């Protein structure tokens, strides 16, 4: 209820602060007798970890996962899987200048107002670093989904106004910006370097596609599959919009255009994004998130301190000029959790 | 868990089909000793009900609420408020032509796949009619929020490509399309009549603004206030995108532009839409939904029947050519449920 | 969260006051395509309803159920089943003498303290009448369980110090006290008549046995099957103790005695009551509740009124001198909800 | 949902196996700005840990807690508190003889049936060792409750048929059996030594009393305070019965005897155990659990192995001949979690 747990049957609870001793996650409800090792999880962790390329923050963290429970002799037992990720490079001395100041675009002001106290080191619990725990959980879900023929791929569709023109899923992991269009990837990387040199940051769009999801997943009426996806994706810190299928473009459409007709047994379009009435239709599920520019920038900004007094701030240090490439595995993780949970709900009711 | 309940402390459970005997809702967790009558609820029901103007469906329903419990001598008792709304004009004879056919853009296909059975009369549970129950619940939440100085207003911002240029909240209920820009409202109404005459439908955008919400509402990390809003709004059948604050526009922004700086004690912009790190900041909360064109159109469309055989369908009858004006009170209701629930969560933890 | 909903996947929400317009229940998560009629439910309602014999209250209620949703053409659709039961014989004029007085053993005092307001008519929400809604939900669960070979039977094991010596399940519904021992039943009935003539009431013990439950139901560690049973049964108003298997007798036992050994492939005893480590073992599940004497008695008792002033009260009217026979179907209903929910959880995880 | 989380607003999730790397717990929803250190928690851990006296198992574990999150500069921050307890003395070589055998009275048989796999080392997740994580969480809840004047004390009331005759709360921690009656404590200890020498074990009764709980806690109708207590206490592995107030004795009472009348502003008895209609009345809350004899005994017992074949087993090694003294802090922990959660629910609704 207090917001650190996600899911119905597959229940994921994360804990940990950016500069505390460790991040952690408990994944409850995992199907027993699945082969699982730390290596299975580490793969995705490495795609999210800082310092992986010239366009990410240079903070150095291995993000090494340690499984504490729920796996025995290499297999899941059906009991909760507890995982921790120790923080290494936390340089705790750095924070005196931001201790009392609300950084623009960050949660400092609101955490202080909500709790009357906050761990000011690197954003504490509100740091994007929390998503490491999500990726660990998502890696477990993805492995199970893959074994059932369900595949999830996210990629960077837009950086600034630069948009991928073609979608080649095999291209994604071949460039550091995780764009499925090789040519556009280069333009995006160039753009990010420029923005970074300009002590600024830039937003973008990440798209995710789920292949192989059978029809029937999702719970009407409040927990429609698209509602759960929207919840999951909007819970990622930097996300400011979630679209399903044609999304925002539907505003300008007519019904005769947006309805996906079926001809010769096949949907001839996918404006719905694979979800009708909140339930998967068997088409590819397509969702998109708009990611705001990283709020940490090395320019002078005006704000207030904890006492309400005016203050200026320049945020030096190690930050991602565009967070999109590192959000890709987080989006995949959140979608995996939603889809596997929906699958389990459907099993429960169908065969009940 | 099975999707017909929304909220954590304020728990709303709806039931009922479009052409069954009644719709209903149970609102659990309502603060005791609040004055409440059926008239308080009916006001909002009348804004959502069919047949209210020339641009809505002509189905005739009074949508009269009956309170069955939880109110005693004119006041809430803290026990669950059960409400039913009897269906009147359901013309059950009409449905032989759609009984076995999956209407494009509707949930027929997916409900059939999920449950192996469906109430085909008017979409059954998947009908927009279900939202009547949400509006009843939302009216209770809004009354309580109003008493605390929190005010929620939604309006139609766009129909097709026609967009409101000014926002005058007092204008909204003065025109049948619920647009806050009187001049643009006329253009929108004209557009809807044209589309309707063309046996087609059209999409649009509804925006909602919450004034007076104090800082501190929302639960990090998965149940951020914006994540709950996205969940709530995406659970409305026709919604295909949810934006918070500057939303999708953030993709093209730089951090120096999107960060809301504070000067002389005030935020000088509101790109965040009143939410930072998933917690309300005290600024106006702003969200937007993109609404797809009503899928029921009187043109011939290609689809399949329950047995998978190809079929044509023309959906005659009474349908909204643009559902936006009637979604306005539904959006307000869902937002009211999210905000009041967040308020109660915050009380629980703060004073615990 | 606010206590009027029970279950994880099979979610039951009740509403309604003893002397309000109606009681109601929403049963969400019911497996689709199950044949279900009001008659299926009415059967169990009639076993709980008042006025059924000389040893129950003489309040006259038909407790006629009306299904409002979730059933279409005689079958469940997988959408929530809404049911209401209109109150008829509520004689609202009777309550002036208890309006401001806290009846000993009743919830008047605590509801007033919790909510600052209470519906004083017949105990309002705290009335045993609320259990009618539970029995309606339970009847649906029992029908589904029966189709899977799981059978639930409760009976009155003790009234006062009079205890059934033999357990003949076929005898239960043949006597008005629902005792499985015909001879002892007569003694119990005589006892209840005596107590009633004496303007007093008496407690007892109800036992329930579940046959045919396969091994593997129940969720470790907090939601063990016995923990869920204890929760479910203790939530019935008059219950003051819950035992599983040998229950309280275990205190005097040695391990060599209480352990259920397996000889020739069979458990040779059932001290565990069919549950080991919180998970069903395949043996009969056995639970027992101790029921306190009905607090409404026609003797003068000392108490206070709402203002805290001393007051005497004599509770005239129609009350059960021993509530055990009418609690029997309520116990069965609650157990059915627990078992079916556990079954669905197990399906979700096993086949996930 | 999958059973490893307890509570509504205060959410406690445990993980870990008896002989895995560590046990852990995440406590979400803790009120911010409370002073909290590892020492606050360790105090209760030491009362539960093995090897503390001659009547407990001689397994040596320090049960040292490490706080990983949610506490900053000595104060809670309102974010989830993650705690781990490393296992030290797990002697993993010991288990070849029980690897495939279902120990009588243990969860081996049912875990194997539920999950198709089990961690056989020391009972894995089903081990009483899991309660260490609960005690850590409970210690936090107790500290908060104490600051509000609510005090929880549990003690051993009965071992075998030997029952405490007087209740001196100051006596409890002065003897190793945690009995509030000094004289009877000696008899209990003697009894436990006898039973142990006889290669057997013995059951008992633990009682808990909550002082200072204000009226109004508990959520009708399913989540009554006594229902939550029953759930919480029955979820402790060895517990086979839960009583509230006079509990099982109510069966033999009359209403005129069991009703707690109020004279001169005070309840003159407490048969209700401080709970009326599921809501606290302001009297002492009293609950009792019956604890079965430890199933691990060094006598030959008959059972089956994983393949269903008959097998004999003698469980050598380190086991508690009577688990009651070590269950005392676990009972306190579970009660503390229930009461604090109820307090927060009441705050949410009252001031909402």
Short mmCIF file of C-alpha atoms in Angstrom, two decimals, chain C residues 121-266:
data_model
loop_
_atom_site.label_atom_id
_atom_site.label_comp_id
_atom_site.label_asym_id
_atom_site.label_seq_id
_atom_site.Cartn_x
_atom_site.Cartn_y
_atom_site.Cartn_z
CA UNK C 121 -31.00 0.33 14.39
CA UNK C 122 -30.40 -3.32 15.18
CA UNK C 123 -26.66 -2.90 15.40
CA UNK C 124 -26.37 -1.37 11.95
CA UNK C 125 -23.36 -2.73 10.13
CA UNK C 126 -22.22 -4.72 13.18
CA UNK C 127 -25.36 -6.84 13.15
CA UNK C 128 -25.08 -10.56 12.51
CA UNK C 129 -27.42 -9.80 9.66
CA UNK C 130 -24.38 -8.77 7.60
CA UNK C 131 -23.48 -12.46 7.37
CA UNK C 132 -26.39 -12.99 4.97
CA UNK C 133 -24.20 -11.37 2.33
CA UNK C 134 -21.34 -13.71 3.18
CA UNK C 135 -23.57 -16.75 2.83
CA UNK C 136 -24.63 -15.59 -0.63
CA UNK C 137 -20.99 -15.33 -1.70
CA UNK C 138 -20.11 -18.60 -0.03
CA UNK C 139 -22.86 -20.43 -1.89
CA UNK C 140 -21.19 -19.54 -5.18
CA UNK C 141 -17.82 -20.74 -3.92
CA UNK C 142 -19.29 -23.98 -2.56
CA UNK C 143 -20.93 -24.76 -5.87
CA UNK C 144 -17.61 -24.44 -7.66
CA UNK C 145 -15.76 -26.45 -5.01
CA UNK C 146 -18.36 -29.20 -5.09
CA UNK C 147 -17.81 -29.55 -8.82
CA UNK C 148 -14.16 -30.24 -8.01
CA UNK C 149 -14.96 -32.82 -5.36
CA UNK C 150 -14.36 -30.58 -2.36
CA UNK C 151 -17.11 -30.72 0.23
CA UNK C 152 -17.59 -28.52 3.29
CA UNK C 153 -19.80 -29.37 6.25
CA UNK C 154 -20.21 -27.52 9.52
CA UNK C 155 -22.24 -28.52 12.55
CA UNK C 156 -22.89 -27.63 16.16
CA UNK C 157 -20.53 -29.64 18.32
CA UNK C 158 -21.30 -28.13 21.68
CA UNK C 159 -24.00 -26.01 23.33
CA UNK C 160 -23.11 -24.98 26.84
CA UNK C 161 -21.33 -28.01 28.18
CA UNK C 162 -23.39 -30.46 26.11
CA UNK C 163 -21.18 -32.00 23.44
CA UNK C 164 -21.91 -34.23 20.45
CA UNK C 165 -20.48 -37.67 21.04
CA UNK C 166 -20.80 -39.00 17.51
CA UNK C 167 -20.45 -37.25 14.17
CA UNK C 168 -23.02 -38.32 11.57
CA UNK C 169 -22.85 -35.74 8.79
CA UNK C 170 -26.19 -36.88 7.39
CA UNK C 171 -27.87 -36.02 10.67
CA UNK C 172 -26.92 -32.33 10.69
CA UNK C 173 -29.75 -30.85 8.69
CA UNK C 174 -32.32 -33.20 10.22
CA UNK C 175 -32.51 -31.33 13.53
CA UNK C 176 -33.00 -27.64 14.19
CA UNK C 177 -29.82 -27.25 16.23
CA UNK C 178 -27.69 -28.73 13.40
CA UNK C 179 -25.98 -31.25 15.67
CA UNK C 180 -24.49 -34.36 14.02
CA UNK C 181 -25.52 -36.50 17.03
CA UNK C 182 -29.29 -37.01 17.05
CA UNK C 183 -29.58 -37.80 20.74
CA UNK C 184 -27.42 -34.93 21.86
CA UNK C 185 -29.33 -32.62 19.52
CA UNK C 186 -32.44 -33.12 21.63
CA UNK C 187 -30.57 -32.25 24.79
CA UNK C 188 -29.15 -29.14 23.16
CA UNK C 189 -32.58 -27.97 21.99
CA UNK C 190 -34.00 -28.51 25.46
CA UNK C 191 -31.12 -26.55 26.94
CA UNK C 192 -31.66 -23.65 24.54
CA UNK C 193 -35.36 -23.50 25.39
CA UNK C 194 -34.52 -23.43 29.09
CA UNK C 195 -31.99 -20.67 28.69
CA UNK C 196 -34.42 -18.67 26.59
CA UNK C 197 -37.18 -19.04 29.16
CA UNK C 198 -34.66 -17.79 31.68
CA UNK C 199 -34.22 -14.59 29.59
CA UNK C 200 -30.64 -15.58 28.98
CA UNK C 201 -28.47 -16.94 26.16
CA UNK C 202 -25.79 -19.61 25.81
CA UNK C 203 -22.55 -20.20 23.89
CA UNK C 204 -21.30 -23.20 22.00
CA UNK C 205 -18.85 -24.69 19.55
CA UNK C 206 -19.21 -25.13 15.80
CA UNK C 207 -16.91 -27.51 13.95
CA UNK C 208 -16.26 -27.63 10.22
CA UNK C 209 -14.77 -30.36 8.10
CA UNK C 210 -13.50 -30.07 4.54
CA UNK C 211 -13.31 -33.30 2.59
CA UNK C 212 -11.53 -33.73 -0.72
CA UNK C 213 -9.14 -30.79 -0.49
CA UNK C 214 -5.98 -31.77 -2.38
CA UNK C 215 -2.53 -31.14 -0.90
CA UNK C 216 -0.78 -27.89 -1.75
CA UNK C 217 -3.32 -25.17 -0.89
CA UNK C 218 -2.23 -22.24 1.27
CA UNK C 219 0.45 -19.58 0.94
CA UNK C 220 3.42 -19.53 3.27
CA UNK C 221 4.33 -17.73 5.50
CA UNK C 222 1.79 -15.14 6.59
CA UNK C 223 -1.12 -16.45 4.56
CA UNK C 224 -0.92 -20.05 5.64
CA UNK C 225 -4.16 -21.89 5.04
CA UNK C 226 -4.79 -22.08 8.79
CA UNK C 227 -4.02 -18.37 9.18
CA UNK C 228 -6.56 -17.54 6.48
CA UNK C 229 -9.10 -19.85 8.13
CA UNK C 230 -8.47 -18.21 11.50
CA UNK C 231 -8.91 -14.78 9.92
CA UNK C 232 -12.08 -15.82 8.14
CA UNK C 233 -13.71 -17.47 11.13
CA UNK C 234 -12.68 -14.91 13.73
CA UNK C 235 -14.25 -12.25 11.52
CA UNK C 236 -17.67 -13.74 12.35
CA UNK C 237 -19.03 -11.52 15.07
CA UNK C 238 -19.67 -13.95 17.92
CA UNK C 239 -16.54 -16.08 17.53
CA UNK C 240 -14.00 -15.91 20.37
CA UNK C 241 -11.66 -18.81 19.54
CA UNK C 242 -10.49 -20.72 16.50
CA UNK C 243 -8.84 -24.11 16.66
CA UNK C 244 -7.25 -26.20 13.92
CA UNK C 245 -7.16 -29.99 14.29
CA UNK C 246 -6.49 -30.93 17.90
CA UNK C 247 -6.27 -27.23 18.63
CA UNK C 248 -6.16 -26.30 22.27
CA UNK C 249 -5.59 -29.92 23.25
CA UNK C 250 -2.07 -29.69 21.77
CA UNK C 251 -0.97 -27.82 24.85
CA UNK C 252 -1.02 -31.02 26.89
CA UNK C 253 0.45 -33.26 24.24
CA UNK C 254 3.94 -34.56 23.59
CA UNK C 255 5.50 -34.49 20.13
CA UNK C 256 5.46 -38.26 19.94
CA UNK C 257 1.71 -38.05 20.38
CA UNK C 258 0.79 -35.01 18.29
CA UNK C 259 2.90 -35.80 15.22
CA UNK C 260 0.75 -37.53 12.61
CA UNK C 261 2.83 -40.46 11.42
CA UNK C 262 2.33 -42.12 8.05
CA UNK C 263 1.98 -45.89 8.02
CA UNK C 264 1.30 -47.88 4.86
CA UNK C 265 0.90 -44.65 2.91
CA UNK C 266 -1.70 -43.20 5.25
#
